């Protein structure tokens, strides 16, 4: 076979890290754009998991070439007996193009996976993507969670190629005699990721994608450990009353205080997301005994921290009458 035993073993190991075993119980939906990364994923799935997956291409209808690229993937899939579907958003992509397109893509893939009995959706994120992600988040001042980068498993999304470099995926397509398409947006320096990619390609730096994958995995493990400790502490330090919640935060390290605060806010405001800077200010105020409002939650520091839904402001009360 054209796929070497080493590549095949590494790919199967990547699937196993994502919870996919060889028992055939999982059905995988593979997202394929037509670029070298996702085509390599498609080709390896065909070699290693034939009959256990189907493929889909999302045409965002943002470029004239997108339709022909989807037809190319459909033709390639048909030649190999792979079930393929082209998906299109029902509404035009607008606003923040990358963000909106990503949301639309994952929503379409989720519905398609449901319709086709897929337990997982595989995407082609690889080691170079991981390095770019870690560096971008480092530049933004991210903490442990952010620096854990692209996760191998995120809900039903799996990423079995994180141990593969981009160059290896290109070589796999070449070995299979497949010419991948090139998306011009991958060269558009209006996007942060493209600028980071261009900098990495043009700069004499010692940064290694393989090392980034190992570091991100270690930080992911640390993040999971902190989440576990947060749940353990929540069980013994948080008291929920009908009207309020209290937390004994004495002698708890700062990072665990932060996670416990987010845990309590999620209980009181499940639909609200709080920015990191606001959480840090809130922790400082709680540790110095202050009373303040964070979102729609009234927070009070002291020996024991307390939290309750903030009373409606008079202007809001008037509007509701």
mmCIF file of C-alpha atoms in Angstrom:
data_model
loop_
_atom_site.group_PDB
_atom_site.id
_atom_site.type_symbol
_atom_site.label_atom_id
_atom_site.label_comp_id
_atom_site.label_asym_id
_atom_site.label_seq_id
_atom_site.Cartn_x
_atom_site.Cartn_y
_atom_site.Cartn_z
ATOM 1 C CA UNK A 1 0.000 0.000 0.000
ATOM 2 C CA UNK A 2 1.136 3.568 -0.644
ATOM 3 C CA UNK A 3 0.672 4.503 3.049
ATOM 4 C CA UNK A 4 3.712 3.472 5.098
ATOM 5 C CA UNK A 5 3.258 1.333 8.197
ATOM 6 C CA UNK A 6 4.805 4.098 10.332
ATOM 7 C CA UNK A 7 2.310 6.709 9.108
ATOM 8 C CA UNK A 8 -0.553 4.270 9.518
ATOM 9 C CA UNK A 9 0.499 3.394 13.086
ATOM 10 C CA UNK A 10 0.832 7.071 14.016
ATOM 11 C CA UNK A 11 -2.588 7.833 12.590
ATOM 12 C CA UNK A 12 -4.241 4.961 14.440
ATOM 13 C CA UNK A 13 -2.491 6.136 17.625
ATOM 14 C CA UNK A 14 -3.930 9.624 17.008
ATOM 15 C CA UNK A 15 -7.411 8.172 16.679
ATOM 16 C CA UNK A 16 -6.896 6.160 19.864
ATOM 17 C CA UNK A 17 -5.919 9.358 21.744
ATOM 18 C CA UNK A 18 -9.257 10.738 20.568
ATOM 19 C CA UNK A 19 -11.081 7.733 21.988
ATOM 20 C CA UNK A 20 -11.566 5.943 18.647
ATOM 21 C CA UNK A 21 -10.710 2.246 18.855
ATOM 22 C CA UNK A 22 -10.717 -0.400 16.173
ATOM 23 C CA UNK A 23 -13.964 -2.012 17.323
ATOM 24 C CA UNK A 24 -15.997 -0.249 14.612
ATOM 25 C CA UNK A 25 -18.551 1.118 17.092
ATOM 26 C CA UNK A 26 -17.779 4.768 16.304
ATOM 27 C CA UNK A 27 -18.924 6.374 13.053
ATOM 28 C CA UNK A 28 -16.867 9.399 12.116
ATOM 29 C CA UNK A 29 -17.816 12.387 10.009
ATOM 30 C CA UNK A 30 -14.734 13.849 8.319
ATOM 31 C CA UNK A 31 -14.633 17.556 7.436
ATOM 32 C CA UNK A 32 -12.773 17.973 4.127
ATOM 33 C CA UNK A 33 -12.105 21.351 2.505
ATOM 34 C CA UNK A 34 -9.904 20.103 -0.349
ATOM 35 C CA UNK A 35 -6.687 21.503 1.120
ATOM 36 C CA UNK A 36 -3.722 19.183 1.781
ATOM 37 C CA UNK A 37 -4.424 18.819 5.515
ATOM 38 C CA UNK A 38 -8.004 17.592 5.234
ATOM 39 C CA UNK A 39 -7.284 15.550 2.089
ATOM 40 C CA UNK A 40 -4.525 13.716 3.957
ATOM 41 C CA UNK A 41 -7.035 13.057 6.747
ATOM 42 C CA UNK A 42 -9.539 11.713 4.219
ATOM 43 C CA UNK A 43 -6.923 9.486 2.568
ATOM 44 C CA UNK A 44 -5.704 8.057 5.869
ATOM 45 C CA UNK A 45 -9.260 7.422 7.045
ATOM 46 C CA UNK A 46 -9.879 5.529 3.814
ATOM 47 C CA UNK A 47 -6.778 3.404 4.331
ATOM 48 C CA UNK A 48 -7.293 2.750 8.046
ATOM 49 C CA UNK A 49 -11.040 2.991 8.726
ATOM 50 C CA UNK A 50 -12.835 2.160 5.497
ATOM 51 C CA UNK A 51 -16.580 1.830 6.029
ATOM 52 C CA UNK A 52 -16.443 3.600 9.391
ATOM 53 C CA UNK A 53 -16.777 7.184 8.145
ATOM 54 C CA UNK A 54 -18.320 9.599 5.687
ATOM 55 C CA UNK A 55 -17.123 13.007 4.482
ATOM 56 C CA UNK A 56 -18.527 16.501 4.084
ATOM 57 C CA UNK A 57 -17.320 19.725 2.508
ATOM 58 C CA UNK A 58 -18.711 23.086 3.612
ATOM 59 C CA UNK A 59 -19.059 25.610 0.797
ATOM 60 C CA UNK A 60 -19.355 28.966 2.554
ATOM 61 C CA UNK A 61 -20.049 30.598 -0.840
ATOM 62 C CA UNK A 62 -17.471 33.278 -0.134
ATOM 63 C CA UNK A 63 -15.312 32.581 -3.227
ATOM 64 C CA UNK A 64 -16.249 31.656 -6.811
ATOM 65 C CA UNK A 65 -13.824 28.715 -6.671
ATOM 66 C CA UNK A 66 -15.501 27.150 -3.643
ATOM 67 C CA UNK A 67 -18.130 25.262 -5.654
ATOM 68 C CA UNK A 68 -15.536 23.615 -7.911
ATOM 69 C CA UNK A 69 -13.407 22.730 -4.868
ATOM 70 C CA UNK A 70 -16.391 20.974 -3.286
ATOM 71 C CA UNK A 71 -17.008 19.103 -6.561
ATOM 72 C CA UNK A 72 -13.337 18.068 -6.572
ATOM 73 C CA UNK A 73 -13.641 16.548 -3.080
ATOM 74 C CA UNK A 74 -16.923 14.867 -4.056
ATOM 75 C CA UNK A 75 -15.278 13.326 -7.147
ATOM 76 C CA UNK A 76 -12.232 12.162 -5.176
ATOM 77 C CA UNK A 77 -14.532 10.588 -2.584
ATOM 78 C CA UNK A 78 -16.680 8.880 -5.236
ATOM 79 C CA UNK A 79 -13.564 7.319 -6.820
ATOM 80 C CA UNK A 80 -12.822 5.686 -3.474
ATOM 81 C CA UNK A 81 -16.374 4.725 -2.587
ATOM 82 C CA UNK A 82 -16.604 7.308 0.202
ATOM 83 C CA UNK A 83 -20.006 8.831 0.974
ATOM 84 C CA UNK A 84 -19.670 12.630 0.544
ATOM 85 C CA UNK A 85 -22.018 15.578 1.084
ATOM 86 C CA UNK A 86 -21.580 19.261 0.231
ATOM 87 C CA UNK A 87 -23.066 21.596 2.847
ATOM 88 C CA UNK A 88 -24.022 25.247 2.370
ATOM 89 C CA UNK A 89 -25.149 27.820 4.974
ATOM 90 C CA UNK A 90 -28.726 29.006 4.553
ATOM 91 C CA UNK A 91 -27.753 32.636 5.203
ATOM 92 C CA UNK A 92 -24.887 34.718 3.768
ATOM 93 C CA UNK A 93 -21.681 34.922 5.852
ATOM 94 C CA UNK A 94 -21.355 38.459 7.248
ATOM 95 C CA UNK A 95 -19.705 40.492 10.004
ATOM 96 C CA UNK A 96 -16.494 38.956 11.306
ATOM 97 C CA UNK A 97 -15.970 36.594 8.364
ATOM 98 C CA UNK A 98 -13.690 34.057 10.057
ATOM 99 C CA UNK A 99 -15.737 33.874 13.250
ATOM 100 C CA UNK A 100 -19.127 33.707 11.522
ATOM 101 C CA UNK A 101 -17.884 31.183 8.955
ATOM 102 C CA UNK A 102 -16.467 28.969 11.710
ATOM 103 C CA UNK A 103 -19.748 29.039 13.651
ATOM 104 C CA UNK A 104 -21.751 28.285 10.507
ATOM 105 C CA UNK A 105 -19.366 25.480 9.522
ATOM 106 C CA UNK A 106 -19.562 23.669 12.849
ATOM 107 C CA UNK A 107 -23.344 24.068 13.015
ATOM 108 C CA UNK A 108 -23.719 22.555 9.533
ATOM 109 C CA UNK A 109 -21.314 19.733 10.357
ATOM 110 C CA UNK A 110 -23.122 18.968 13.625
ATOM 111 C CA UNK A 111 -26.508 18.633 11.893
ATOM 112 C CA UNK A 112 -25.005 16.581 9.071
ATOM 113 C CA UNK A 113 -23.308 14.286 11.613
ATOM 114 C CA UNK A 114 -26.616 13.798 13.432
ATOM 115 C CA UNK A 115 -28.402 13.007 10.183
ATOM 116 C CA UNK A 116 -25.761 10.405 9.283
ATOM 117 C CA UNK A 117 -25.404 8.754 12.667
ATOM 118 C CA UNK A 118 -21.883 10.054 13.261
ATOM 119 C CA UNK A 119 -20.685 9.945 16.857
ATOM 120 C CA UNK A 120 -17.651 12.142 16.106
ATOM 121 C CA UNK A 121 -16.544 14.853 13.673
ATOM 122 C CA UNK A 122 -12.870 14.741 12.662
ATOM 123 C CA UNK A 123 -11.008 17.876 11.597
ATOM 124 C CA UNK A 124 -7.482 18.158 10.195
ATOM 125 C CA UNK A 125 -5.767 20.405 12.758
ATOM 126 C CA UNK A 126 -2.091 19.453 12.887
ATOM 127 C CA UNK A 127 1.140 20.205 14.771
ATOM 128 C CA UNK A 128 1.855 23.454 12.899
ATOM 129 C CA UNK A 129 -1.666 24.671 13.750
ATOM 130 C CA UNK A 130 -0.942 23.854 17.385
ATOM 131 C CA UNK A 131 2.278 25.892 17.370
ATOM 132 C CA UNK A 132 0.499 28.866 15.778
ATOM 133 C CA UNK A 133 -2.352 28.644 18.299
ATOM 134 C CA UNK A 134 -0.063 28.486 21.334
ATOM 135 C CA UNK A 135 1.986 31.478 20.109
ATOM 136 C CA UNK A 136 -1.129 33.527 19.297
ATOM 137 C CA UNK A 137 -2.564 32.875 22.748
ATOM 138 C CA UNK A 138 0.773 33.603 24.401
ATOM 139 C CA UNK A 139 0.765 36.966 22.604
ATOM 140 C CA UNK A 140 -2.703 37.650 24.068
ATOM 141 C CA UNK A 141 -1.633 36.801 27.622
ATOM 142 C CA UNK A 142 -3.649 33.583 27.933
ATOM 143 C CA UNK A 143 -3.446 31.398 31.019
ATOM 144 C CA UNK A 144 -3.192 27.625 31.424
ATOM 145 C CA UNK A 145 -6.465 26.877 29.626
ATOM 146 C CA UNK A 146 -5.669 29.022 26.585
ATOM 147 C CA UNK A 147 -2.089 27.813 26.301
ATOM 148 C CA UNK A 148 -3.275 24.210 26.207
ATOM 149 C CA UNK A 149 -4.044 25.099 22.592
ATOM 150 C CA UNK A 150 -6.099 23.006 20.194
ATOM 151 C CA UNK A 151 -7.495 20.071 22.134
ATOM 152 C CA UNK A 152 -7.427 16.531 20.802
ATOM 153 C CA UNK A 153 -11.064 16.086 21.842
ATOM 154 C CA UNK A 154 -13.591 18.886 22.264
ATOM 155 C CA UNK A 155 -17.060 17.437 22.719
ATOM 156 C CA UNK A 156 -17.712 15.374 19.602
ATOM 157 C CA UNK A 157 -14.942 17.124 17.639
ATOM 158 C CA UNK A 158 -11.774 15.030 17.350
ATOM 159 C CA UNK A 159 -8.376 16.013 15.939
ATOM 160 C CA UNK A 160 -6.311 12.902 15.217
ATOM 161 C CA UNK A 161 -3.579 14.709 13.228
ATOM 162 C CA UNK A 162 -2.009 16.779 16.012
ATOM 163 C CA UNK A 163 1.156 14.677 15.906
ATOM 164 C CA UNK A 164 1.609 15.300 12.155
ATOM 165 C CA UNK A 165 3.443 18.264 10.664
ATOM 166 C CA UNK A 166 2.012 20.159 7.702
ATOM 167 C CA UNK A 167 4.897 18.992 5.499
ATOM 168 C CA UNK A 168 4.055 15.360 6.258
ATOM 169 C CA UNK A 169 0.429 15.841 5.250
ATOM 170 C CA UNK A 170 1.505 17.425 1.961
ATOM 171 C CA UNK A 171 3.785 14.420 1.354
ATOM 172 C CA UNK A 172 0.882 12.019 1.994
ATOM 173 C CA UNK A 173 -1.211 13.745 -0.687
ATOM 174 C CA UNK A 174 1.736 13.667 -3.099
ATOM 175 C CA UNK A 175 2.340 9.971 -2.448
ATOM 176 C CA UNK A 176 -1.334 9.281 -3.218
ATOM 177 C CA UNK A 177 -1.124 11.280 -6.457
ATOM 178 C CA UNK A 178 -3.659 13.840 -5.227
ATOM 179 C CA UNK A 179 -3.218 17.558 -6.004
ATOM 180 C CA UNK A 180 -4.784 19.563 -3.192
ATOM 181 C CA UNK A 181 -6.529 22.891 -3.723
ATOM 182 C CA UNK A 182 -5.120 26.105 -2.276
ATOM 183 C CA UNK A 183 -7.360 28.570 -0.424
ATOM 184 C CA UNK A 184 -6.131 32.160 -1.039
ATOM 185 C CA UNK A 185 -7.445 33.208 2.400
ATOM 186 C CA UNK A 186 -4.530 31.229 3.842
ATOM 187 C CA UNK A 187 -2.281 33.999 2.490
ATOM 188 C CA UNK A 188 -4.450 36.930 3.643
ATOM 189 C CA UNK A 189 -2.420 38.806 6.259
ATOM 190 C CA UNK A 190 -5.534 40.551 7.557
ATOM 191 C CA UNK A 191 -5.901 37.424 9.716
ATOM 192 C CA UNK A 192 -3.815 36.966 12.886
ATOM 193 C CA UNK A 193 -3.132 33.302 12.170
ATOM 194 C CA UNK A 194 -1.811 34.041 8.686
ATOM 195 C CA UNK A 195 0.536 36.708 10.043
ATOM 196 C CA UNK A 196 1.815 34.271 12.666
ATOM 197 C CA UNK A 197 2.266 31.582 10.004
ATOM 198 C CA UNK A 198 4.189 33.956 7.730
ATOM 199 C CA UNK A 199 6.401 35.049 10.621
ATOM 200 C CA UNK A 200 7.211 31.446 11.515
ATOM 201 C CA UNK A 201 8.002 30.652 7.883
ATOM 202 C CA UNK A 202 10.257 33.673 7.338
ATOM 203 C CA UNK A 203 12.033 33.954 10.711
ATOM 204 C CA UNK A 204 15.127 32.017 11.820
ATOM 205 C CA UNK A 205 13.590 30.664 15.025
ATOM 206 C CA UNK A 206 14.055 27.457 17.054
ATOM 207 C CA UNK A 207 10.323 26.839 17.480
ATOM 208 C CA UNK A 208 9.348 23.260 16.735
ATOM 209 C CA UNK A 209 5.752 22.115 16.087
ATOM 210 C CA UNK A 210 6.439 18.761 17.771
ATOM 211 C CA UNK A 211 7.611 20.518 20.942
ATOM 212 C CA UNK A 212 4.548 22.788 20.854
ATOM 213 C CA UNK A 213 2.296 19.726 20.713
ATOM 214 C CA UNK A 214 4.035 18.230 23.782
ATOM 215 C CA UNK A 215 3.827 21.505 25.726
ATOM 216 C CA UNK A 216 0.174 22.026 24.828
ATOM 217 C CA UNK A 217 -0.611 18.453 25.905
ATOM 218 C CA UNK A 218 1.138 19.016 29.247
ATOM 219 C CA UNK A 219 -0.804 22.249 29.794
ATOM 220 C CA UNK A 220 -4.027 20.469 28.858
ATOM 221 C CA UNK A 221 -3.289 17.854 31.532
ATOM 222 C CA UNK A 222 -2.634 20.670 34.026
ATOM 223 C CA UNK A 223 -5.896 22.344 33.051
ATOM 224 C CA UNK A 224 -7.828 19.106 33.552
ATOM 225 C CA UNK A 225 -6.180 18.614 36.939
ATOM 226 C CA UNK A 226 -7.177 22.140 37.996
ATOM 227 C CA UNK A 227 -10.748 21.511 36.836
ATOM 228 C CA UNK A 228 -10.829 18.316 38.912
ATOM 229 C CA UNK A 229 -9.519 20.119 41.992
ATOM 230 C CA UNK A 230 -12.076 22.900 41.463
ATOM 231 C CA UNK A 231 -14.914 20.364 41.574
ATOM 232 C CA UNK A 232 -13.449 18.767 44.710
ATOM 233 C CA UNK A 233 -13.162 22.138 46.446
ATOM 234 C CA UNK A 234 -16.619 23.229 45.278
ATOM 235 C CA UNK A 235 -18.133 20.201 46.992
ATOM 236 C CA UNK A 236 -16.690 21.154 50.395
ATOM 237 C CA UNK A 237 -16.240 24.939 50.213
ATOM 238 C CA UNK A 238 -19.394 26.149 48.430
ATOM 239 C CA UNK A 239 -22.755 26.309 50.198
ATOM 240 C CA UNK A 240 -25.873 26.956 48.125
ATOM 241 C CA UNK A 241 -28.810 28.563 49.931
ATOM 242 C CA UNK A 242 -32.132 29.453 48.291
ATOM 243 C CA UNK A 243 -31.224 33.144 48.022
ATOM 244 C CA UNK A 244 -27.429 33.158 47.907
ATOM 245 C CA UNK A 245 -24.202 31.166 47.570
ATOM 246 C CA UNK A 246 -21.218 31.315 49.920
ATOM 247 C CA UNK A 247 -17.599 30.278 49.431
ATOM 248 C CA UNK A 248 -14.891 29.777 52.023
ATOM 249 C CA UNK A 249 -11.877 30.793 49.932
ATOM 250 C CA UNK A 250 -9.321 30.894 52.759
ATOM 251 C CA UNK A 251 -5.899 29.441 51.889
ATOM 252 C CA UNK A 252 -6.947 28.554 48.330
ATOM 253 C CA UNK A 253 -4.366 29.427 45.625
ATOM 254 C CA UNK A 254 -5.264 32.261 43.277
ATOM 255 C CA UNK A 255 -5.896 30.095 40.198
ATOM 256 C CA UNK A 256 -8.312 27.870 42.097
ATOM 257 C CA UNK A 257 -10.052 30.933 43.538
ATOM 258 C CA UNK A 258 -10.485 32.146 39.959
ATOM 259 C CA UNK A 259 -12.003 28.855 38.834
ATOM 260 C CA UNK A 260 -14.314 28.685 41.847
ATOM 261 C CA UNK A 261 -15.511 32.228 41.161
ATOM 262 C CA UNK A 262 -16.259 31.288 37.550
ATOM 263 C CA UNK A 263 -18.055 28.166 38.799
ATOM 264 C CA UNK A 264 -20.320 30.243 41.067
ATOM 265 C CA UNK A 265 -21.013 32.840 38.375
ATOM 266 C CA UNK A 266 -22.002 30.019 36.017
ATOM 267 C CA UNK A 267 -24.495 28.789 38.620
ATOM 268 C CA UNK A 268 -26.053 32.256 38.975
ATOM 269 C CA UNK A 269 -25.678 33.450 35.374
ATOM 270 C CA UNK A 270 -25.407 30.392 33.095
ATOM 271 C CA UNK A 271 -25.853 32.436 29.921
ATOM 272 C CA UNK A 272 -23.272 35.125 30.749
ATOM 273 C CA UNK A 273 -19.582 35.095 29.850
ATOM 274 C CA UNK A 274 -17.215 37.188 31.978
ATOM 275 C CA UNK A 275 -13.945 38.590 30.632
ATOM 276 C CA UNK A 276 -10.651 37.721 32.272
ATOM 277 C CA UNK A 277 -9.845 41.288 33.343
ATOM 278 C CA UNK A 278 -13.198 41.617 35.148
ATOM 279 C CA UNK A 279 -12.635 38.317 36.951
ATOM 280 C CA UNK A 280 -9.177 39.424 38.103
ATOM 281 C CA UNK A 281 -10.562 42.723 39.437
ATOM 282 C CA UNK A 282 -13.329 40.793 41.158
ATOM 283 C CA UNK A 283 -10.866 38.460 42.874
ATOM 284 C CA UNK A 284 -8.856 41.414 44.122
ATOM 285 C CA UNK A 285 -12.012 43.054 45.514
ATOM 286 C CA UNK A 286 -13.181 39.821 47.162
ATOM 287 C CA UNK A 287 -9.803 39.279 48.793
ATOM 288 C CA UNK A 288 -9.857 42.828 50.186
ATOM 289 C CA UNK A 289 -13.385 42.529 51.594
ATOM 290 C CA UNK A 290 -15.181 44.765 49.107
ATOM 291 C CA UNK A 291 -18.753 44.542 47.840
ATOM 292 C CA UNK A 292 -19.367 45.013 44.123
ATOM 293 C CA UNK A 293 -21.455 43.850 41.174
ATOM 294 C CA UNK A 294 -20.047 41.528 38.536
ATOM 295 C CA UNK A 295 -22.479 41.198 35.653
ATOM 296 C CA UNK A 296 -25.831 40.564 37.367
ATOM 297 C CA UNK A 297 -24.279 39.109 40.517
ATOM 298 C CA UNK A 298 -23.791 40.981 43.785
ATOM 299 C CA UNK A 299 -20.466 39.842 45.279
ATOM 300 C CA UNK A 300 -19.268 40.438 48.842
ATOM 301 C CA UNK A 301 -15.778 39.655 50.150
ATOM 302 C CA UNK A 302 -14.608 39.031 53.689
ATOM 303 C CA UNK A 303 -13.931 35.901 55.735
ATOM 304 C CA UNK A 304 -16.542 34.087 53.649
ATOM 305 C CA UNK A 305 -17.430 35.301 50.195
ATOM 306 C CA UNK A 306 -21.130 35.573 49.328
ATOM 307 C CA UNK A 307 -22.931 35.883 46.008
ATOM 308 C CA UNK A 308 -26.524 36.593 45.072
ATOM 309 C CA UNK A 309 -28.428 37.925 42.093
ATOM 310 C CA UNK A 310 -28.118 41.713 42.078
ATOM 311 C CA UNK A 311 -31.348 43.662 42.625
ATOM 312 C CA UNK A 312 -32.802 45.329 39.546
ATOM 313 C CA UNK A 313 -31.721 48.929 39.034
ATOM 314 C CA UNK A 314 -34.522 51.511 39.359
ATOM 315 C CA UNK A 315 -34.311 52.320 35.627
ATOM 316 C CA UNK A 316 -34.836 48.630 34.792
ATOM 317 C CA UNK A 317 -37.760 48.384 37.231
ATOM 318 C CA UNK A 318 -39.388 51.388 35.564
ATOM 319 C CA UNK A 319 -38.920 49.862 32.090
ATOM 320 C CA UNK A 320 -40.526 46.598 33.210
ATOM 321 C CA UNK A 321 -43.654 48.262 34.580
#
